[in-house]
mmCIF file of C-alpha atoms in Angstrom:
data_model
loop_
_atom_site.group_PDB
_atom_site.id
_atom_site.type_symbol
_atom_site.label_atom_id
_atom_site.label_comp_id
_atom_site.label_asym_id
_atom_site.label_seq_id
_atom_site.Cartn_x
_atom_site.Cartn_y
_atom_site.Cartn_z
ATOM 1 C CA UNK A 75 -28.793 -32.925 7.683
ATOM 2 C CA UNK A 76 -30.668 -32.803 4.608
ATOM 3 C CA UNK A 77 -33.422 -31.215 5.581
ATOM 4 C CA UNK A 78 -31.736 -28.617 7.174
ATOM 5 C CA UNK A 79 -29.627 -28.201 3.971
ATOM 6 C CA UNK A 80 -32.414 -28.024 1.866
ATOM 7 C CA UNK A 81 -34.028 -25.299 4.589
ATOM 8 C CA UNK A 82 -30.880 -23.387 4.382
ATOM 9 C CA UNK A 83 -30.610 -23.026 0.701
ATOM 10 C CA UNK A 84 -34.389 -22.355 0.081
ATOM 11 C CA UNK A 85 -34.382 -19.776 2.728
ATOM 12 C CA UNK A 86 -31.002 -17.953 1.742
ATOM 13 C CA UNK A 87 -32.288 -18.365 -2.388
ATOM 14 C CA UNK A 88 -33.496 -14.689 -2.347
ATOM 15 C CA UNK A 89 -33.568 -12.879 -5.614
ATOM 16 C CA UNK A 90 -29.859 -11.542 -4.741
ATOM 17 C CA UNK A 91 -28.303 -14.411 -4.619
ATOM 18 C CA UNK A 92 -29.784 -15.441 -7.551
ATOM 19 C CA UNK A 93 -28.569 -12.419 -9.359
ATOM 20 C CA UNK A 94 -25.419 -13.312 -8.277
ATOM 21 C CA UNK A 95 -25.181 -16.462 -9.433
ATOM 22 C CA UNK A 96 -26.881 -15.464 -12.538
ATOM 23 C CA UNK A 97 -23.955 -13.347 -12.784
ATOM 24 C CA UNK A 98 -20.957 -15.611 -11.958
ATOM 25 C CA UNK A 99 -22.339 -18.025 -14.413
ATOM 26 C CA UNK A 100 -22.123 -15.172 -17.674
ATOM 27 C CA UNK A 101 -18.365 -14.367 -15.655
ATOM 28 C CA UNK A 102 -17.726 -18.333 -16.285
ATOM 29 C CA UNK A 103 -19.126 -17.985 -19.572
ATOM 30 C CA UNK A 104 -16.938 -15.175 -20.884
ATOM 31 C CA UNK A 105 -13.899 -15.752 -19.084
ATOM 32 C CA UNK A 106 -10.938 -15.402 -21.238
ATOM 33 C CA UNK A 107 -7.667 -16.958 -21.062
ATOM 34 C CA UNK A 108 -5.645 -13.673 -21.190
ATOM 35 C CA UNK A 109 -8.119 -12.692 -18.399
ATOM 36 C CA UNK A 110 -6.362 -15.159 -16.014
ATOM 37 C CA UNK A 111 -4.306 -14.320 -13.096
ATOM 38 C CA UNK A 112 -1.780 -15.987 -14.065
ATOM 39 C CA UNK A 113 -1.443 -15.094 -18.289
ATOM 40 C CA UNK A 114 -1.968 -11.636 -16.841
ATOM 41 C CA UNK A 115 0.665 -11.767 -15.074
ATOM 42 C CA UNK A 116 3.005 -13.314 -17.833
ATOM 43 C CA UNK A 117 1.974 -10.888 -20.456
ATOM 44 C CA UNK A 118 2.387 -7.393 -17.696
ATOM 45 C CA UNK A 119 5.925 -8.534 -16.838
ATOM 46 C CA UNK A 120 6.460 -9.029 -20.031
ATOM 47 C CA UNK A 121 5.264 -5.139 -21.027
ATOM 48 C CA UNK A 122 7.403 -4.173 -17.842
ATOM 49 C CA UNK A 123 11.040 -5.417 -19.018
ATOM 50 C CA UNK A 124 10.138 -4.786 -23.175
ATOM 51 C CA UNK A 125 8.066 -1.284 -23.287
ATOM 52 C CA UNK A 126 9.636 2.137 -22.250
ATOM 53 C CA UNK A 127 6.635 4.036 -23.084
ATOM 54 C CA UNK A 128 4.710 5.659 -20.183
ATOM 55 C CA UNK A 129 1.875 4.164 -21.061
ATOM 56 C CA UNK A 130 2.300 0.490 -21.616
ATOM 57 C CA UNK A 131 4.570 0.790 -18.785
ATOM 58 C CA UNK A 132 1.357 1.980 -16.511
ATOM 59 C CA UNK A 133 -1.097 -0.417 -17.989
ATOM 60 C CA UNK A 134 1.712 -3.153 -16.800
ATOM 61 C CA UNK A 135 1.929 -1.750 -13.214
ATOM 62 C CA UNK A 136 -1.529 -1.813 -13.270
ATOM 63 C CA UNK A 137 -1.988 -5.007 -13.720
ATOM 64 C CA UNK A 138 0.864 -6.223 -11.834
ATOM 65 C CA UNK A 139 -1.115 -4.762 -8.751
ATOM 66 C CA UNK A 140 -4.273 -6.500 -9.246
ATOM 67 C CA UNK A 141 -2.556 -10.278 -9.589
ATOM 68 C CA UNK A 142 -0.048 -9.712 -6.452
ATOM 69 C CA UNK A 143 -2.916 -8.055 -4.342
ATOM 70 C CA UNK A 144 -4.962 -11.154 -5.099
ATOM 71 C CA UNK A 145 -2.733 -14.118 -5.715
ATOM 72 C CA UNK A 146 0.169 -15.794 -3.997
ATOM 73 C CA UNK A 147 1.126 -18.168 -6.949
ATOM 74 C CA UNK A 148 1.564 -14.899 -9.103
ATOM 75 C CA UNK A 149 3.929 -12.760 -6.248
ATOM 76 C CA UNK A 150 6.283 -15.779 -6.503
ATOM 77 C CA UNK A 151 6.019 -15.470 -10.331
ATOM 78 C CA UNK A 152 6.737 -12.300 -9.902
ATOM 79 C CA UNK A 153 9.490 -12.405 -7.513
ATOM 80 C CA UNK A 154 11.399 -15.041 -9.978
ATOM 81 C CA UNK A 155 11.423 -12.448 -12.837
ATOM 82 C CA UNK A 156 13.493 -9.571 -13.442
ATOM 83 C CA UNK A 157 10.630 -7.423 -12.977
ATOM 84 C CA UNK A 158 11.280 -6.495 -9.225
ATOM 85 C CA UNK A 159 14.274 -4.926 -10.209
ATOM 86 C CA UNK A 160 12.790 -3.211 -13.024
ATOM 87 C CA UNK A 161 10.479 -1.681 -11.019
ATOM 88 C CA UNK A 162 13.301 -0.130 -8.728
ATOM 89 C CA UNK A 163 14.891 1.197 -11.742
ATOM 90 C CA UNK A 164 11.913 3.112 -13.582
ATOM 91 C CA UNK A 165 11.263 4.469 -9.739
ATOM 92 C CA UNK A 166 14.698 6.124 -9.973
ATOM 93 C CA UNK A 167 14.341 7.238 -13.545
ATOM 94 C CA UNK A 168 10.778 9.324 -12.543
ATOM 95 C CA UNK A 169 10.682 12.425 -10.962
ATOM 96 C CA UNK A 170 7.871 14.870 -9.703
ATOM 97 C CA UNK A 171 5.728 15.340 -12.948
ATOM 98 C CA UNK A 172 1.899 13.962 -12.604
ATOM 99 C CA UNK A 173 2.555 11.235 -14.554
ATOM 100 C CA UNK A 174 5.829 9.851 -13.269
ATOM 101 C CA UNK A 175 3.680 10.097 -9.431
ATOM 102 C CA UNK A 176 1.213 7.654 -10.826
ATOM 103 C CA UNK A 177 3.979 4.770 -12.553
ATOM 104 C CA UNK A 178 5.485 5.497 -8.921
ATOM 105 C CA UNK A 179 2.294 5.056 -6.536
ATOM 106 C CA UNK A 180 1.599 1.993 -8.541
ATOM 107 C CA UNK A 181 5.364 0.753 -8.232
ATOM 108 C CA UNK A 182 5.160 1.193 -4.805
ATOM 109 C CA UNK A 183 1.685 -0.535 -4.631
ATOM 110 C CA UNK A 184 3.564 -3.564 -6.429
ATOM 111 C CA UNK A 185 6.468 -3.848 -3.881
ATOM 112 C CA UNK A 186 4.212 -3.583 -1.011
ATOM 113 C CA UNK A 187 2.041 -6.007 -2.357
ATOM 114 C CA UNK A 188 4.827 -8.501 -2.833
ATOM 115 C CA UNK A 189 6.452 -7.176 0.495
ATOM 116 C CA UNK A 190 3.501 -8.404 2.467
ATOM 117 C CA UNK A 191 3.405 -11.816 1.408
ATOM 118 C CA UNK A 192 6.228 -13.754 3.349
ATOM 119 C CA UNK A 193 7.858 -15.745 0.656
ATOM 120 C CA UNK A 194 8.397 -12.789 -1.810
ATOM 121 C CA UNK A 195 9.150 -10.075 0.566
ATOM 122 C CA UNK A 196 13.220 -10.938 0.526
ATOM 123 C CA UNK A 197 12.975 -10.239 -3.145
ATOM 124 C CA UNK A 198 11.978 -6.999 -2.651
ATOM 125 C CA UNK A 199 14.157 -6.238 0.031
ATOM 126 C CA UNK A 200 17.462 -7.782 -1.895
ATOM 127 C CA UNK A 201 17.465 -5.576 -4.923
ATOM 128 C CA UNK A 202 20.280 -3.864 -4.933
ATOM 129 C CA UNK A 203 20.349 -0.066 -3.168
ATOM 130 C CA UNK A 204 15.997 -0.744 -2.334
ATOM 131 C CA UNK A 205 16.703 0.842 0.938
ATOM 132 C CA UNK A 206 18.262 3.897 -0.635
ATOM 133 C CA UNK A 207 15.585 3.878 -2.678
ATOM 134 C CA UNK A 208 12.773 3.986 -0.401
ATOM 135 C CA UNK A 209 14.403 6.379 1.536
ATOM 136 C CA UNK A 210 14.772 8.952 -1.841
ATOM 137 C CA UNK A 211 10.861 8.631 -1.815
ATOM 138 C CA UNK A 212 10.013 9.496 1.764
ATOM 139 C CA UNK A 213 12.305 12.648 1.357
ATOM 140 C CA UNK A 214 10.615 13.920 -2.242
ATOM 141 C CA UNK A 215 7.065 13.010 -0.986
ATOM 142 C CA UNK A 216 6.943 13.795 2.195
ATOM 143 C CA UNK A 217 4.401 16.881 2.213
ATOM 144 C CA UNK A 218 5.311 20.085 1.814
ATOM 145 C CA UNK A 219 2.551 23.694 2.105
ATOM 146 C CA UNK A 220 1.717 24.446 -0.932
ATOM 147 C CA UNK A 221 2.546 21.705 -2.727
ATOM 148 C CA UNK A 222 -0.075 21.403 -5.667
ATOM 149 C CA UNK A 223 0.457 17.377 -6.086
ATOM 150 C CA UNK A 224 0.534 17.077 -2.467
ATOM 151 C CA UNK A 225 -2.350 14.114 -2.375
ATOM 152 C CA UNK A 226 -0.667 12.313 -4.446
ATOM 153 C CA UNK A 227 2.607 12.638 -2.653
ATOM 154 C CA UNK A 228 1.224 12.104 0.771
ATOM 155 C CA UNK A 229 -0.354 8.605 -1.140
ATOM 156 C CA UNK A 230 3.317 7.966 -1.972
ATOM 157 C CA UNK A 231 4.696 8.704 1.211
ATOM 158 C CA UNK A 232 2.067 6.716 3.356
ATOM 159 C CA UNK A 233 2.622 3.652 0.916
ATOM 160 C CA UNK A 234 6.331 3.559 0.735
ATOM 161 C CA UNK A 235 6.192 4.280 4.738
ATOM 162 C CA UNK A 236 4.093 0.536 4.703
ATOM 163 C CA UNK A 237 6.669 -1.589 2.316
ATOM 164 C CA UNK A 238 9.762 0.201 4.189
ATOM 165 C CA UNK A 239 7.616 -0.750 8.084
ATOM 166 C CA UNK A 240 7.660 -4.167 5.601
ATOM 167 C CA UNK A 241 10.616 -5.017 4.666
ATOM 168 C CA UNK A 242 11.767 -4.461 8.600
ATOM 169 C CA UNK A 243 10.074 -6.611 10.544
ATOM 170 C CA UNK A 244 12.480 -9.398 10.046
ATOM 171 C CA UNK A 245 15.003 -8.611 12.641
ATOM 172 C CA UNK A 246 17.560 -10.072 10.314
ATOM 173 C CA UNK A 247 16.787 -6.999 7.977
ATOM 174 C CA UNK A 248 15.478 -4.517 10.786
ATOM 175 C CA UNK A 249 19.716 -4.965 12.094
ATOM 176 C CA UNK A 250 20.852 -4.261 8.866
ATOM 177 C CA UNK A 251 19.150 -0.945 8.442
ATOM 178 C CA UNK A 252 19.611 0.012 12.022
ATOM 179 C CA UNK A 253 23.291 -0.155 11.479
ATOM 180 C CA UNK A 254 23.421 2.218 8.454
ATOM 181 C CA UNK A 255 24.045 5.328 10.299
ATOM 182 C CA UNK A 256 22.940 7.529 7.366
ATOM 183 C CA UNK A 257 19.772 5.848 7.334
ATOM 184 C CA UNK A 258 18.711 6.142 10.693
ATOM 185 C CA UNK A 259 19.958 9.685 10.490
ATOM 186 C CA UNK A 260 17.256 10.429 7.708
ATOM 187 C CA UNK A 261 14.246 8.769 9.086
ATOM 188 C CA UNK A 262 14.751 10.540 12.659
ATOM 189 C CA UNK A 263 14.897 13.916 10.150
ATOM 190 C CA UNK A 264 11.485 12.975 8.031
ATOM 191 C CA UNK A 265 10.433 12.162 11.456
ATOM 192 C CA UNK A 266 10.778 15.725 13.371
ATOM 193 C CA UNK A 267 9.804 17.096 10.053
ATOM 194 C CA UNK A 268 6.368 15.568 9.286
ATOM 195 C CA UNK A 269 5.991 15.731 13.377
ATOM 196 C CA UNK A 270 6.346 19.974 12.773
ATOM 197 C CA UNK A 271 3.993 19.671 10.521
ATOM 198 C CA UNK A 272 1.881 17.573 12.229
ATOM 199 C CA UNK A 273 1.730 19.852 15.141
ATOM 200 C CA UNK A 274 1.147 22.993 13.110
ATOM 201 C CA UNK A 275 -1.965 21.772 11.498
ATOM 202 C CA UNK A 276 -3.415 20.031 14.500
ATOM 203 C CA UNK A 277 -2.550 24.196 16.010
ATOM 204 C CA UNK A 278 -4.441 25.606 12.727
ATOM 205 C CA UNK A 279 -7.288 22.950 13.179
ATOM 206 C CA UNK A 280 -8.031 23.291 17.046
ATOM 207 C CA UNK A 281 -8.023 27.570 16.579
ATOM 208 C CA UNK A 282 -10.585 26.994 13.607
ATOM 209 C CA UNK A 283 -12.648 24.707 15.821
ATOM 210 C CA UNK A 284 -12.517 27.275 18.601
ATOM 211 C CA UNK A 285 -13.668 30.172 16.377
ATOM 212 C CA UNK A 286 -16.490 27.505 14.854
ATOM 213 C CA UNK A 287 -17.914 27.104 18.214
ATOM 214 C CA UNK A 288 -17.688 30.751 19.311
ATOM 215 C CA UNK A 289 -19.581 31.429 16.246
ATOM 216 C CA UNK A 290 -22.046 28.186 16.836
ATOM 217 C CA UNK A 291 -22.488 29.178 20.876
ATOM 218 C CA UNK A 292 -20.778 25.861 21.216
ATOM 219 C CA UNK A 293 -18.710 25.111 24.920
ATOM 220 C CA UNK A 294 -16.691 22.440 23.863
ATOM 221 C CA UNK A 295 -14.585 20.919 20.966
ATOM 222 C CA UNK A 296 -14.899 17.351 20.605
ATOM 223 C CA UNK A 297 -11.576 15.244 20.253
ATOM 224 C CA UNK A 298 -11.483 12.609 18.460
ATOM 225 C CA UNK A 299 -8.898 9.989 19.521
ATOM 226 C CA UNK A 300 -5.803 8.881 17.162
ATOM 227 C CA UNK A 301 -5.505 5.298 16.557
ATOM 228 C CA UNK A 302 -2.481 3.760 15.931
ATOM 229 C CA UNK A 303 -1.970 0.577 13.377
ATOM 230 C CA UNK A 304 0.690 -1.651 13.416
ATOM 231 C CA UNK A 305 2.196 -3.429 10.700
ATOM 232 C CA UNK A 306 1.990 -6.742 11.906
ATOM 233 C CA UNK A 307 -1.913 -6.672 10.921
ATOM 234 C CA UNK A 308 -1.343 -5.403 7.318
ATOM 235 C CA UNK A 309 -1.452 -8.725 5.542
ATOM 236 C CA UNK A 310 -2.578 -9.606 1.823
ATOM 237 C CA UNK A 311 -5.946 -8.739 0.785
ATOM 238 C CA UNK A 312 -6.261 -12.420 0.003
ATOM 239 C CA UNK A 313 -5.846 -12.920 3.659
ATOM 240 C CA UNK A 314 -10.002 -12.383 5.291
ATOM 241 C CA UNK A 315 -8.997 -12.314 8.672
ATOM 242 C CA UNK A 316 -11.431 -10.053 10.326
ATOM 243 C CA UNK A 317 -8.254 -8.189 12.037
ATOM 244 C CA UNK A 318 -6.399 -7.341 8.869
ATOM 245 C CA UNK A 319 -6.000 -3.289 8.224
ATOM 246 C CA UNK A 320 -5.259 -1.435 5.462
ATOM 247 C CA UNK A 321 -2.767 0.873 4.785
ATOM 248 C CA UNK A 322 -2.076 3.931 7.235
ATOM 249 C CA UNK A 323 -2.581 6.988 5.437
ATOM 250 C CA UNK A 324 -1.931 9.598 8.165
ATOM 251 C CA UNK A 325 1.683 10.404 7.353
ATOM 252 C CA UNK A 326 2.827 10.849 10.881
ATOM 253 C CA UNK A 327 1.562 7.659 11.891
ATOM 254 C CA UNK A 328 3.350 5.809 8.876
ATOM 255 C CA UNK A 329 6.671 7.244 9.792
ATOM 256 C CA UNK A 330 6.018 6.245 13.319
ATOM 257 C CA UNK A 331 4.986 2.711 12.374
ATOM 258 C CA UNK A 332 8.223 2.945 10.153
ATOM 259 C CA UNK A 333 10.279 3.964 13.156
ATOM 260 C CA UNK A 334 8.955 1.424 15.626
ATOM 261 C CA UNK A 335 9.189 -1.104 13.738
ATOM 262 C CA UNK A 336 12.706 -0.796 12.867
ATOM 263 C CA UNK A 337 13.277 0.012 17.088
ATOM 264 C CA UNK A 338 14.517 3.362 16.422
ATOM 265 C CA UNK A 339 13.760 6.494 19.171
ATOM 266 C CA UNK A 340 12.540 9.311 18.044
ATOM 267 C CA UNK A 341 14.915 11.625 19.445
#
C-alpha cells in the first residue's frame, strides 16, 4: 500500500499539479475573512434588505448567487432571512429596462438556486403571491420578433421556466397550482404561443437549409434530434453526479418541462 501510494503520487506529480497546488497554497495564503461563504453571505443579505440603489442591490444578487450555487449551509441562511421575500418584491418593482433584466435574471438565478436544494425550496415557494409572480415573468419574457433585449428575456424565461418546473415537483405543491384555474389557463396560453413560434422558426430554418443546399449541390438536410431534459436531474452544482444537467435554455422545452411536471396537457 505504500509503495503503490508513493507510485501514485510520484507519477501523477506533473508540473500541473504542482502549479496547482502552488496555487491553492497563495489562495490559503490570501484568503480573507469577508471572502468566506458564509460572511459573504451575511454582508449580501444584508446590502439586499438596507440598499435601494441599483447597484449595491446587483452586487448583492451577485453574490447571493455564487454562495447558494455552491453551499448548502448558506441556502438555509438564506432561506431564514427576509431576503427571499425581498427578492420577490424588487422582481415586481422592475420592469423591461436593461438594467432591471439583469437584478431580475440574477433574482431568478437566486430562487432557483435555493429552489433546487430540498430543504430551502418551500421557502421559495411560500412567499406570498411567488406563483403569480413567476407567472408575470413567463408572460413579459417570453420572446417576442423583434424584440431588441430578446436574449436576455429568453435567459429569463428559460430560468424562471426551471424554478417554476421546481417548485412543482412536490405533488403537495404541483395540486395546489393545478387547481388554480387561472394558472393553468396561462401556462397552456405561453404554451401554444412559444409552440407558434417554435414552429415558425423551425419553417424559416428548414427553407434556409433547403436553399443552402440547392446552392451547395447538397441532397439532403441533416436533422439533428431534440433532446428533452427533465427536471428531476437539475440538482445543485455542489451536487457532481455525472447525470446532473444544467438549465434548459430552449424555451419550448422549458415550458414543456414546466407543463409536465406540473401534469398538465397541452391542449
Amino acid at each position: 500500500a505504500l509503495w503503490r501510494g508513493y507510485s501514485w503520487r510520484k507519477k501523477t506529480d506533473t508540473e500541473e499539479t504542482r502549479s496547482l497546488r502552488d496555487s491553492l497554497i497563495i489562495a490559503n495564503k490570501e484568503s480573507k475573512e469577508e471572502k468566506k461563504l458564509c460572511n459573504r453571505t451575511a454582508v449580501a443579505i444584508d446590502y439586499l434588505l438596507k440598499y435601494k440603489d441599483f447597484s449595491h442591490v446587483l452586487a448583492a444578487l451577485k453574490d447571493l448567487e455564487v454562495v447558494t450555487r455552491l453551499s448548502p449551509v448558506c441556502c438555509e441562511n438564506m432561506a431564514q432571512s427576509k431576503a427571499v421575500s425581498t427578492i420577490f418584491t424588487l422582481i415586481r418593482s422592475c420592469n423591461r429596462s436593461v438594467p432591471s433584466m439583469d437584478v431580475i435574471r440574477y433574482s431568478v438565478q437566486v430562487l432557483l438556486n435555493l429552489s433546487k436544494y430540498e430543504r430551502t425550496t418551500d421557502a421559495v415557494y411560500t412567499v406570498e403571491n411567488s406563483i403569480g409572480t413567476l407567472l408575470d415573468l413567463l408572460q413579459m419574457y417570453r420572446e417576442r420578433a423583434g424584440d431588441k433585449t430578446s436574449e436576455k428575456g429568453g435567459s429569463i424565461f428559460t430560468k424562471t421556466c426551471c424554478l417554476f418546473a421546481h417548485l412543482s415537483k412536490d405533488s403537495r405543491r404541483a395540486s395546489e397550482i393545478r387547481n388554480n384555474h387561472k394558472v393553468v389557463a396561462c401556462l397552456r396560453r405561453l404554451f401554444k404561443l412559444i409552440a407558434r413560434k417554435h414552429q415558425m422558426d423551425v419553417q424559416r430554418m428548414l427553407a434556409k437549409q433547403k436553399l443552402d443546399a440547392y446552392i451547395n449541390g447538397q441532397s439532403s438536410i441533416p436533422v439533428l434530434p431534440v433532446k428533452t431534459k427533465i427536471v428531476s436531474r437539475q440538482r445543485p452544482d455542489w451536487d457532481l453526479k455525472k447525470d446532473n444537467i444544467r438549465e434548459i435554455v430552449d424555451p419550448l422545452q422549458a415550458i414543456e418541462m414546466v407543463m409536465n411536471t406540473l401534469g398538465i396537457s397541452c391542449n
